[in-house]
Amino acid sequence: MRDLIDCIISETQSTFIPGRLISDNVMVVFKVMHYLKRIRRGKKGFMALKLDMSKAYDWVEWSFLRAVMNRMGFASKSIDLIMGCVSTVRYKVVHNGHVLDSISPSRGIRQRQKVNYSKSSIFFSPNTDATTRVQICSTLHMSEALEGSLYLGLLNIIGRNKNVVLGFLKNKVIARINSWDGKFLSRAGKEILLKTTNSNKGRGIIWMSWDRLATPEEEGGMGFRHLHDFNLAMLSKQGWRLLCKPDSLAGRVYKAKYFPNSDFISSDLGNNPSFVWRSIWGAKELIRLGAARVIGDGRNTRILGSPWLPSTDNKYVSSTHLGLRTHTVSSLFQPNMICWDADVVCDLFSPQEADLILGIPLSNTARPDCWSWTADHKGNFTVQSAYHLLQSQKPVGLRPNNSNFLRSLPTCVNLVTKYVPISSQCLVFHITAETTTHALLTCDFARACWAVFGWPVTVDPSSTFGYWFELLQNTSDIDFICRATTLCWTLWKARNKVVWNKCNSTVKEVLATSSITLEHWRKAQDKSALLSLSFNNSDEGGELWTPPATNNLKINVDAALFQQDNSYDYGLVARDHFGKFLEGKTCQCNGNYPAEVVEALGIKEALSWIKNKTWNNVELESDSLLSVQAIRSNQNVSSTFGIIIEDCRLLLSL
């Protein structure tokens, strides 16, 4: 049923069907409403009904179900199997400890489609006169939709002032966040929160810029997302569907209006665009950045104006030869074959582009060209990969500034500077103002910890903790820097235990916790230690070649990337069970492909080599686990990697 359900159920049903999204219907509805809103002249008015279904699920007779399946052309055997599943159900009821006779139902679930008139409404185009509106509403027993009416939680008609139209969404988010603020705080924390909100006029405590928080964790940030960029990535998902599925209901509607003679990435914004189209079109450049054509039979990809070259610099052909206009990539193949015509390619393209084209792997099967998302090795679009692709285009930030981080510690002095109405004195001894320097260095308890640590603190009262920390980092002893930094972190945790849990720590406890924390962190960073948990490497991690079974051959394949030269290599070595070298083969090609693609190309070449040599009893060995898993699976992948994997499966089946 899973393979047939898309063909059986109407395309207007966008939910619960693989490959369809409910957002498609939302896009169609908003386009219809945008069309209605623009009809302001003419005698002929238009209207749209918004129907609300009440008690949609009721019952259906088994005889009706059988008749429907017969009408739809189900095979008799399939009908009997389905009817056997639904009509053989038996129920038993236990009443006062006694089991009553079984019940055999003769009907099941059905969608009744009963209209709820009180929640249904009618939209009229502006040129519809008032008398006609009243007559239609009274006849259908429905009310006329007003400007603020909603569809799936969104306004049906969106005007020019987006702040007014979508302001309710912002208010909902703010209300939800405000409801979260105090849920997990102590009574003292809630008191500070309320005082901060009241005294700071809603500004809150702003410790760091959002750009800093959104920096990846490996670069010193928190890994939060830029909301604008993430929203753009989600919009690009709809644009990707318009590009890859132009025959869907939403695709046909938007293509007919905005790009009837091209595709989404070649489209223009157009005149008086709808709010939905303007939003999706805003993500077009992100889609252009990650979209690429995978060449199969070459019939559906234009040579000019399509992103099909395997280059990170420019995926579009820059040649302006007159012979390339209106032609597809298939015209670059040899007659009646799916392989490049090297002479034609070299004559029509520059040497750089010719090398790229001749390096594109072609499939042994004449599968159609398709779109592929280059930010994912499977070629499938995901919002996460689109977001990361967008972030990768931004310049790499500078080394994290430790002083900014240290100013973000919520000491009493820092809280006061953030308009929190509390005392700036130390919360432990209530004598000195609690700065970062005091909390981690000059407090009596901190001094005692540093003395036992072996590095007594000598800090100039006018200097800052940031200056002291920079001096610490300039020392040559990396182990000492790690231990001192961890002690700072442990001292801050000990301070928080006193403030929030009224629990005092001893100097011995702080130093022990610091040592254990550092040891745990080091083990988490040591990948070789993790590997040693699973493997017994007696050869200190070196890989040893193992011979094949007696009278068998073994072919080892490996690949290498040379991104600076925009090229890749792969090599093959054949040996017998004694380890004796029999033959070898290498290949160098131009192009920029991920490692898994090049590894898969090497495996494909090895399989072809085996077939051409008519070797039997051959073992093929590769270090690309991803390629091996893809060959063993039955999943189709819409990318260059997927085409190569399909060819490998075909060669294995011969």
XYZ file of C-alpha atoms in Angstrom:
654
model
C 0.000 0.000 0.000
C 2.855 2.418 0.729
C 3.976 2.389 -2.903
C 0.409 2.875 -4.183
C -0.975 5.411 -1.722
C 0.463 8.413 -3.567
C -1.325 7.323 -6.756
C -4.610 6.469 -5.060
C -5.208 9.496 -2.805
C -6.023 12.864 -4.361
C -3.191 15.372 -4.577
C -5.278 17.829 -2.541
C -4.675 15.585 0.494
C -1.250 16.784 1.601
C -0.887 15.101 4.997
C -0.051 11.525 5.983
C 1.294 10.795 2.481
C 5.048 10.235 2.015
C 6.548 13.058 -0.004
C 3.733 15.518 0.719
C 3.591 18.342 3.238
C 0.653 20.161 4.775
C 2.512 23.387 4.030
C 1.779 22.770 0.330
C -1.916 23.307 0.976
C -1.151 26.389 3.053
C 0.823 27.834 0.136
C -2.025 27.124 -2.301
C -4.634 28.682 0.011
C -2.631 31.844 0.544
C -2.079 32.166 -3.188
C -5.827 31.857 -3.778
C -6.537 34.484 -1.124
C -3.925 36.784 -2.651
C -5.664 36.387 -6.015
C -9.082 37.163 -4.521
C -7.761 40.236 -2.751
C -6.489 41.702 -6.041
C -9.812 41.420 -7.920
C -11.160 44.925 -7.428
C -12.735 45.626 -10.819
C -15.288 43.946 -13.033
C -18.852 42.800 -12.560
C -17.980 39.168 -11.916
C -17.091 38.509 -8.303
C -15.322 35.484 -6.815
C -15.543 33.734 -3.503
C -13.822 30.983 -1.512
C -15.328 28.738 1.159
C -13.539 27.812 4.341
C -15.243 24.649 5.596
C -14.822 23.320 9.106
C -15.483 19.573 9.466
C -17.242 18.427 12.610
C -17.180 14.811 13.801
C -15.234 13.840 10.730
C -14.851 10.172 11.722
C -17.885 7.951 12.179
C -18.565 4.517 10.651
C -18.557 2.616 7.370
C -20.254 -0.612 6.381
C -17.915 -3.443 5.356
C -19.945 -3.903 2.173
C -19.339 -0.250 1.306
C -15.598 -0.680 1.874
C -15.490 -3.702 -0.442
C -17.453 -1.807 -3.117
C -15.040 1.142 -2.949
C -11.987 -1.076 -3.376
C -13.639 -2.851 -6.310
C -14.388 0.509 -7.869
C -10.782 1.629 -7.436
C -9.487 -1.482 -9.211
C -7.962 -3.450 -6.342
C -7.198 -7.072 -7.143
C -9.673 -9.606 -5.740
C -6.984 -11.279 -3.646
C -5.949 -7.943 -2.123
C -9.571 -7.107 -1.323
C -10.067 -10.457 0.391
C -6.924 -9.960 2.478
C -7.950 -6.461 3.581
C -11.510 -7.508 4.343
C -10.183 -10.476 6.281
C -8.161 -8.091 8.445
C -10.969 -5.658 9.241
C -13.993 -7.986 9.372
C -12.635 -10.775 11.570
C -12.201 -8.584 14.657
C -13.981 -9.857 17.777
C -14.622 -8.014 21.036
C -15.439 -9.412 24.477
C -16.827 -7.386 27.366
C -16.180 -8.198 31.026
C -19.146 -7.149 33.199
C -19.090 -7.692 36.970
C -16.348 -10.261 36.538
C -18.235 -12.237 33.895
C -17.088 -12.477 30.262
C -20.005 -11.842 27.935
C -20.439 -13.272 24.462
C -18.144 -11.939 21.742
C -19.229 -9.039 19.538
C -18.617 -9.114 15.780
C -18.742 -5.554 14.371
C -20.162 -5.125 10.873
C -18.971 -1.579 10.381
C -15.837 0.448 11.045
C -14.375 3.937 10.709
C -15.502 6.325 8.013
C -14.955 9.995 7.259
C -18.448 11.541 7.260
C -17.392 15.078 6.244
C -20.096 16.839 8.236
C -19.830 20.611 7.888
C -19.722 22.781 10.992
C -21.543 25.888 9.725
C -20.802 27.972 12.802
C -17.044 27.780 12.195
C -17.170 27.895 8.397
C -16.953 31.194 6.502
C -16.946 32.724 3.014
C -14.332 34.992 1.447
C -15.436 37.421 -1.256
C -13.346 39.354 -3.737
C -13.512 43.152 -3.170
C -15.580 43.684 -6.345
C -18.481 41.556 -5.003
C -21.392 43.832 -4.099
C -22.897 43.802 -0.620
C -26.301 42.447 -1.741
C -24.745 39.382 -3.351
C -22.664 38.730 -0.241
C -25.707 38.796 2.023
C -27.694 36.489 -0.256
C -24.946 33.894 -0.486
C -24.236 33.931 3.248
C -27.899 33.503 4.128
C -28.344 30.706 1.596
C -25.312 28.715 2.836
C -25.946 29.613 6.518
C -22.383 30.857 6.853
C -20.821 34.146 7.910
C -18.588 36.344 5.816
C -14.885 36.134 6.677
C -13.483 39.329 8.149
C -10.003 40.793 7.766
C -8.688 39.102 10.890
C -9.961 35.582 10.176
C -7.473 32.731 10.485
C -6.571 29.591 8.556
C -4.464 27.007 10.428
C -3.549 29.701 12.952
C -2.460 32.239 10.321
C -4.263 35.246 8.920
C -6.003 34.477 5.639
C -5.231 37.841 4.057
C -1.856 39.477 4.655
C -1.544 43.174 3.968
C 1.444 45.418 3.460
C 2.114 46.166 7.131
C 3.655 42.873 8.261
C 4.275 44.140 11.809
C 0.553 44.607 12.317
C -0.429 41.403 10.524
C 2.093 39.075 12.156
C 2.478 40.901 15.433
C 0.291 38.354 17.200
C 2.937 35.685 16.535
C 5.595 37.788 18.231
C 3.306 38.410 21.185
C 2.617 34.684 21.522
C 6.330 33.874 21.555
C 7.057 36.587 24.108
C 4.226 35.375 26.340
C 5.475 31.797 26.132
C 9.058 32.798 26.964
C 7.889 34.931 29.867
C 5.996 31.938 31.233
C 9.213 29.904 31.171
C 11.402 32.428 32.973
C 10.500 31.643 36.543
C 9.507 27.991 36.400
C 12.816 26.469 37.501
C 14.127 29.290 39.700
C 14.311 29.327 43.460
C 12.316 31.874 45.460
C 15.336 34.197 45.565
C 15.860 33.757 41.846
C 12.238 34.589 41.079
C 12.507 37.674 43.266
C 15.570 38.880 41.342
C 13.819 38.117 38.051
C 10.770 40.182 38.998
C 12.882 43.083 40.237
C 14.982 43.005 37.090
C 11.955 42.981 34.802
C 10.298 45.854 36.653
C 13.335 48.068 37.069
C 14.855 47.431 33.632
C 11.656 48.202 31.677
C 11.607 44.781 30.068
C 15.192 44.864 28.808
C 16.297 41.898 30.909
C 19.881 40.884 31.649
C 21.908 40.991 28.442
C 25.229 39.286 29.082
C 26.582 38.762 25.572
C 25.659 39.593 21.989
C 23.573 37.059 20.087
C 26.290 36.790 17.445
C 28.657 35.572 20.146
C 26.100 33.086 21.497
C 25.383 31.802 17.982
C 29.060 31.083 17.306
C 29.704 27.304 17.023
C 30.910 25.613 20.181
C 34.228 24.627 18.586
C 34.898 28.330 18.012
C 34.150 29.338 21.595
C 30.428 30.096 21.325
C 27.277 28.447 22.640
C 26.072 27.034 19.324
C 22.727 28.866 19.347
C 21.080 29.633 16.021
C 20.692 32.941 14.258
C 16.920 33.235 14.044
C 16.942 35.083 10.726
C 19.273 32.532 9.133
C 17.314 29.608 10.518
C 14.073 31.088 9.207
C 15.754 31.478 5.813
C 16.797 27.813 5.933
C 13.209 26.752 6.660
C 11.924 28.893 3.792
C 14.496 27.319 1.494
C 12.852 23.954 2.178
C 9.728 25.182 0.379
C 11.829 26.608 -2.422
C 13.626 23.274 -2.769
C 10.276 21.518 -3.169
C 9.253 24.001 -5.870
C 12.523 23.227 -7.638
C 12.452 19.430 -7.332
C 8.686 18.820 -7.452
C 7.247 21.315 -9.941
C 4.454 18.840 -10.770
C 2.979 18.918 -7.251
C -0.207 20.892 -6.678
C 1.625 23.786 -5.020
C 4.420 23.559 -7.576
C 2.042 23.872 -10.523
C 0.207 26.839 -8.959
C 3.373 28.841 -8.263
C 5.122 27.846 -11.466
C 2.159 28.963 -13.574
C 2.177 32.358 -11.867
C 5.839 33.188 -11.231
C 8.135 31.053 -13.422
C 6.145 29.415 -16.252
C 9.142 29.108 -18.599
C 11.970 28.378 -16.151
C 12.660 26.806 -12.763
C 12.705 28.224 -9.253
C 16.390 29.201 -9.125
C 15.992 31.118 -12.411
C 12.777 32.856 -11.373
C 12.166 36.556 -10.778
C 10.219 38.138 -7.949
C 7.612 39.460 -10.363
C 5.081 42.253 -10.038
C 2.868 42.479 -6.950
C 4.042 39.132 -5.489
C 2.212 37.491 -2.629
C 3.689 37.492 0.843
C 4.348 33.736 0.669
C 6.114 33.942 -2.701
C 8.192 36.931 -1.619
C 9.309 35.035 1.487
C 10.229 31.825 -0.360
C 11.913 33.746 -3.162
C 14.103 35.397 -0.520
C 15.757 32.003 0.050
C 16.569 31.528 -3.648
C 20.247 32.446 -3.297
C 20.697 29.899 -0.517
C 19.200 27.219 -2.752
C 21.424 28.299 -5.651
C 24.365 27.895 -3.323
C 23.618 24.243 -2.513
C 21.713 22.973 -5.563
C 23.425 20.999 -8.320
C 22.325 18.861 -11.232
C 23.364 15.211 -11.189
C 23.955 14.085 -14.758
C 22.246 10.834 -15.725
C 21.145 10.655 -19.363
C 21.802 14.397 -19.776
C 18.497 15.114 -21.518
C 16.938 17.416 -18.917
C 19.917 19.615 -18.073
C 20.716 22.660 -20.179
C 24.409 23.242 -20.821
C 24.058 26.965 -20.149
C 22.233 28.250 -17.101
C 22.237 25.020 -15.053
C 24.548 24.262 -12.079
C 26.096 20.962 -13.172
C 29.875 21.474 -12.994
C 31.631 19.818 -9.980
C 33.340 22.991 -8.793
C 33.028 24.951 -5.576
C 33.971 28.191 -7.351
C 31.383 28.143 -10.131
C 28.935 25.342 -10.981
C 27.747 27.145 -14.134
C 29.366 26.937 -17.552
C 31.032 30.246 -18.403
C 31.679 29.469 -22.074
C 29.603 31.512 -24.538
C 30.077 29.358 -27.622
C 27.126 29.703 -30.006
C 26.880 25.925 -30.357
C 25.935 25.583 -26.672
C 22.708 27.570 -26.776
C 19.467 25.609 -26.351
C 21.421 22.336 -26.117
C 21.356 19.853 -23.255
C 24.240 17.952 -21.712
C 23.316 14.817 -23.685
C 24.627 16.541 -26.824
C 28.121 16.220 -25.325
C 27.882 12.401 -25.271
C 29.105 10.046 -27.933
C 26.293 8.915 -30.282
C 24.004 6.307 -28.712
C 26.282 6.042 -25.674
C 26.398 7.554 -22.190
C 30.035 8.611 -22.199
C 31.698 11.925 -22.882
C 32.804 12.861 -26.373
C 36.223 14.200 -25.421
C 36.850 15.890 -28.772
C 33.564 17.825 -28.643
C 34.084 18.838 -25.020
C 37.617 20.071 -25.614
C 36.529 22.076 -28.676
C 33.605 23.852 -26.990
C 34.936 24.569 -23.504
C 37.939 26.129 -21.873
C 40.645 23.713 -20.682
C 39.576 24.118 -17.051
C 35.895 23.444 -17.742
C 36.720 20.618 -20.152
C 38.734 18.863 -17.445
C 35.845 19.249 -14.999
C 33.306 17.866 -17.467
C 35.413 14.882 -18.495
C 35.904 14.091 -14.805
C 32.159 13.850 -14.107
C 31.282 10.178 -13.523
C 28.435 8.879 -15.670
C 26.071 6.051 -14.839
C 25.930 2.770 -16.703
C 22.138 3.075 -16.597
C 20.222 5.767 -18.443
C 18.587 7.282 -15.390
C 17.128 10.806 -15.712
C 19.010 13.854 -14.479
C 17.988 15.040 -11.028
C 18.592 17.775 -8.509
C 20.953 17.116 -5.631
C 21.672 19.058 -2.445
C 25.456 19.329 -2.211
C 25.468 20.088 1.526
C 24.354 16.492 2.240
C 26.224 13.393 1.035
C 22.926 11.694 0.210
C 21.817 14.656 -1.858
C 18.719 15.165 0.291
C 17.755 18.636 1.446
C 17.536 19.235 5.188
C 16.952 22.472 7.056
C 19.945 21.746 9.264
C 22.336 21.333 6.331
C 20.955 24.502 4.727
C 21.565 26.448 7.932
C 25.129 25.153 8.253
C 25.776 25.931 4.585
C 24.620 29.494 5.166
C 26.888 29.843 8.187
C 29.869 28.458 6.274
C 29.664 31.414 3.887
C 30.313 33.897 6.680
C 33.884 34.931 7.496
C 35.440 32.956 10.307
C 35.356 34.935 13.524
C 38.401 35.965 15.452
C 39.722 34.014 18.392
C 37.245 34.250 21.292
C 37.969 37.174 23.597
C 38.373 35.820 27.108
C 37.666 39.194 28.673
C 34.164 39.174 27.216
C 33.566 35.757 28.696
C 34.851 36.791 32.089
C 32.631 39.870 32.143
C 29.659 37.559 31.612
C 30.089 35.852 35.001
C 27.083 36.918 37.116
C 29.025 38.267 40.053
C 27.293 40.829 42.238
C 29.172 43.741 40.647
C 28.283 42.530 37.148
C 24.637 42.093 38.156
C 24.506 45.638 39.461
C 25.925 46.934 36.163
C 23.091 45.027 34.439
C 20.517 46.992 36.487
C 19.772 44.199 38.962
C 18.847 45.869 42.292
C 21.030 43.853 44.670
C 24.013 44.600 46.871
C 27.411 44.434 45.176
C 29.049 42.914 48.280
C 30.347 39.362 48.323
C 27.523 36.928 49.049
C 29.847 34.672 51.065
C 31.636 37.032 53.472
C 29.600 40.248 52.896
C 32.657 42.493 53.196
C 34.236 43.269 49.832
C 32.571 43.990 46.499
C 32.251 40.754 44.551
C 34.094 41.206 41.274
C 35.379 38.354 39.143
C 38.850 38.952 40.580
C 37.513 38.738 44.123
C 35.396 35.622 43.538
C 38.138 33.605 41.845
C 41.409 35.042 43.193
C 41.450 37.418 46.161
C 38.660 36.016 48.347
C 40.138 34.428 51.503
C 38.801 31.011 50.521
C 40.117 31.377 46.953
C 43.554 32.446 48.246
C 43.683 29.345 50.434
C 42.884 27.114 47.459
C 45.543 28.749 45.276
C 48.115 28.432 48.068
C 47.562 24.676 48.333
C 47.486 24.485 44.516
C 51.081 25.763 44.555
C 50.665 29.168 42.954
C 49.910 31.851 45.544
C 47.936 34.731 44.086
C 49.727 38.062 43.817
C 47.328 40.397 42.061
C 47.628 44.155 41.770
C 44.379 45.617 43.157
C 44.072 47.812 40.068
C 44.448 44.920 37.608
C 41.601 42.772 36.300
C 41.029 39.053 36.249
C 41.239 39.170 32.452
C 44.792 40.520 32.681
C 45.731 37.765 35.144
C 44.162 35.140 32.901
C 46.077 36.388 29.854
C 49.329 36.113 31.843
C 48.374 32.565 32.753
C 47.854 31.642 29.104
C 51.248 33.053 28.156
C 53.067 30.519 30.330
C 54.724 27.618 28.542
C 53.366 24.855 30.776
C 50.163 23.640 29.072
C 49.361 21.212 31.874
C 49.619 24.000 34.439
C 47.305 26.223 32.367
C 44.702 23.445 32.212
C 44.868 22.777 35.953
C 44.665 26.475 36.849
C 41.744 27.077 34.499
C 39.854 24.106 35.919
C 40.458 25.399 39.441
C 38.871 28.726 38.463
C 35.835 26.847 37.213
C 35.644 24.769 40.397
C 35.941 27.867 42.600
C 33.003 29.432 40.775
C 30.928 26.272 41.307
C 31.861 26.265 44.999
C 30.733 29.899 45.249
C 27.372 28.999 43.677
C 26.891 26.113 46.135
C 27.216 28.583 48.988
C 24.844 31.117 47.424
C 22.091 28.760 46.265
C 22.414 25.627 48.419
C 23.970 27.092 51.604
C 26.627 24.399 51.323
C 30.244 25.250 52.130
C 33.137 23.363 50.534
C 36.573 22.746 51.988
C 39.839 23.543 50.245
C 40.554 19.830 49.926
C 37.160 19.193 48.288
C 37.643 22.001 45.777
C 41.087 20.787 44.705
C 39.894 17.186 44.428
C 36.872 18.191 42.332
C 39.108 20.296 40.106
C 41.479 17.382 39.512
C 38.645 14.920 38.753
C 36.920 17.372 36.389
C 40.114 17.911 34.410
C 40.747 14.165 34.182
C 37.235 13.532 32.890
C 37.588 16.288 30.310
C 40.908 14.923 29.071
C 39.479 11.440 28.663
C 36.551 12.830 26.716
C 38.961 14.588 24.320
C 41.253 11.580 23.886
C 39.929 9.718 20.858
C 42.587 7.042 21.086
C 41.402 6.237 24.598
C 37.881 5.790 23.280
C 39.102 3.522 20.501
C 41.047 1.399 22.959
C 37.769 0.546 24.652
C 36.610 -1.290 21.547
C 39.765 -2.561 19.891
C 42.827 -4.414 21.072
C 45.517 -2.740 18.981
C 48.670 -4.704 19.631
C 50.338 -2.902 16.707
C 49.793 0.566 18.222
C 46.984 1.432 15.832
C 48.675 0.425 12.573
C 46.562 -1.429 10.035
C 47.819 -4.823 8.898
C 46.960 -6.372 5.550
C 45.353 -9.775 5.979
C 45.579 -12.336 3.162
C 42.447 -13.680 1.478
C 41.341 -17.292 1.619
C 43.466 -19.862 -0.196
C 43.330 -19.523 -4.007
C 41.462 -16.224 -3.673
C 42.528 -12.757 -4.745
C 42.218 -9.567 -2.747
C 41.898 -6.103 -4.269
C 42.499 -3.122 -2.031
C 41.115 0.231 -3.127
C 41.754 3.676 -1.692
C 41.312 7.278 -2.786
C 42.829 10.685 -2.121
C 41.581 14.258 -2.507
C 43.669 17.219 -3.667
C 41.371 20.158 -3.108
C 44.045 22.748 -3.821
C 44.387 21.294 -7.342
C 40.655 20.601 -7.729
C 41.414 16.943 -8.437
C 41.240 13.457 -6.946
C 42.992 10.092 -7.354
C 42.184 6.483 -6.590
C 44.310 3.378 -6.777
C 43.801 -0.402 -6.925
C 46.151 -3.196 -5.894
C 45.557 -6.939 -6.552
C 47.385 -9.605 -4.530
C 47.065 -13.350 -4.092
C 46.729 -15.275 -0.840
C 50.531 -15.271 -0.429
C 50.539 -11.484 -0.528
C 52.270 -11.426 -3.879
C 51.608 -8.316 -5.973
C 49.771 -9.170 -9.191
C 48.617 -5.926 -10.756
C 47.899 -2.308 -9.887
C 45.946 0.541 -11.362
C 45.615 4.266 -10.679
C 43.426 7.030 -12.026
C 43.627 10.805 -11.706
C 40.620 13.036 -12.475
C 39.673 16.669 -12.140
C 36.735 17.767 -10.032
C 35.752 18.601 -6.498
C 33.833 15.769 -4.842
C 33.401 14.652 -1.225
C 35.569 11.808 0.026
C 32.745 9.249 -0.089
C 32.155 9.947 -3.799
C 35.811 9.390 -4.682
C 35.934 6.227 -2.552
C 32.808 4.924 -4.299
C 34.386 5.686 -7.691
C 37.378 3.581 -6.697
C 35.097 0.688 -5.707
C 33.201 0.953 -9.008
C 36.456 0.916 -10.964
C 37.641 -2.103 -8.990
C 34.427 -4.002 -9.773
C 34.750 -3.141 -13.477
C 38.381 -4.243 -13.363
C 37.363 -7.606 -11.911
C 34.755 -8.122 -14.649
C 37.185 -7.191 -17.422
C 39.856 -9.537 -16.047
C 37.249 -12.330 -15.612
C 38.691 -13.001 -12.162
C 36.811 -15.315 -9.830
C 36.933 -15.695 -6.041
C 37.939 -12.088 -5.445
C 37.691 -10.177 -2.174
C 37.348 -6.393 -2.441
C 38.520 -4.359 0.540
C 37.860 -0.649 1.190
C 38.198 1.618 4.220
C 35.062 3.572 3.271
C 32.399 2.243 5.624
C 29.846 4.703 4.217
C 30.268 3.332 0.684
C 30.044 -0.291 1.809
C 26.887 0.373 3.823
C 25.291 2.238 0.893
C 26.013 -0.657 -1.504
C 24.473 -3.163 0.892
C 21.339 -1.079 1.449
C 18.428 -0.698 -0.958
C 17.985 3.030 -0.464
C 18.102 5.235 -3.553
C 20.221 8.348 -3.171
C 19.687 11.370 -5.428
C 23.289 12.472 -5.746
C 26.476 11.669 -7.625
C 27.296 9.318 -4.778
C 23.953 7.567 -5.309
C 24.553 7.117 -9.046
C 27.913 5.497 -8.404
C 26.440 3.232 -5.725
C 23.733 2.073 -8.154
C 26.413 1.192 -10.704
C 28.299 -0.773 -8.041
C 25.150 -2.755 -7.237
C 24.616 -3.428 -10.934
C 28.185 -4.692 -11.362
C 27.811 -6.961 -8.344
C 24.612 -8.443 -9.785
C 26.196 -9.389 -13.123
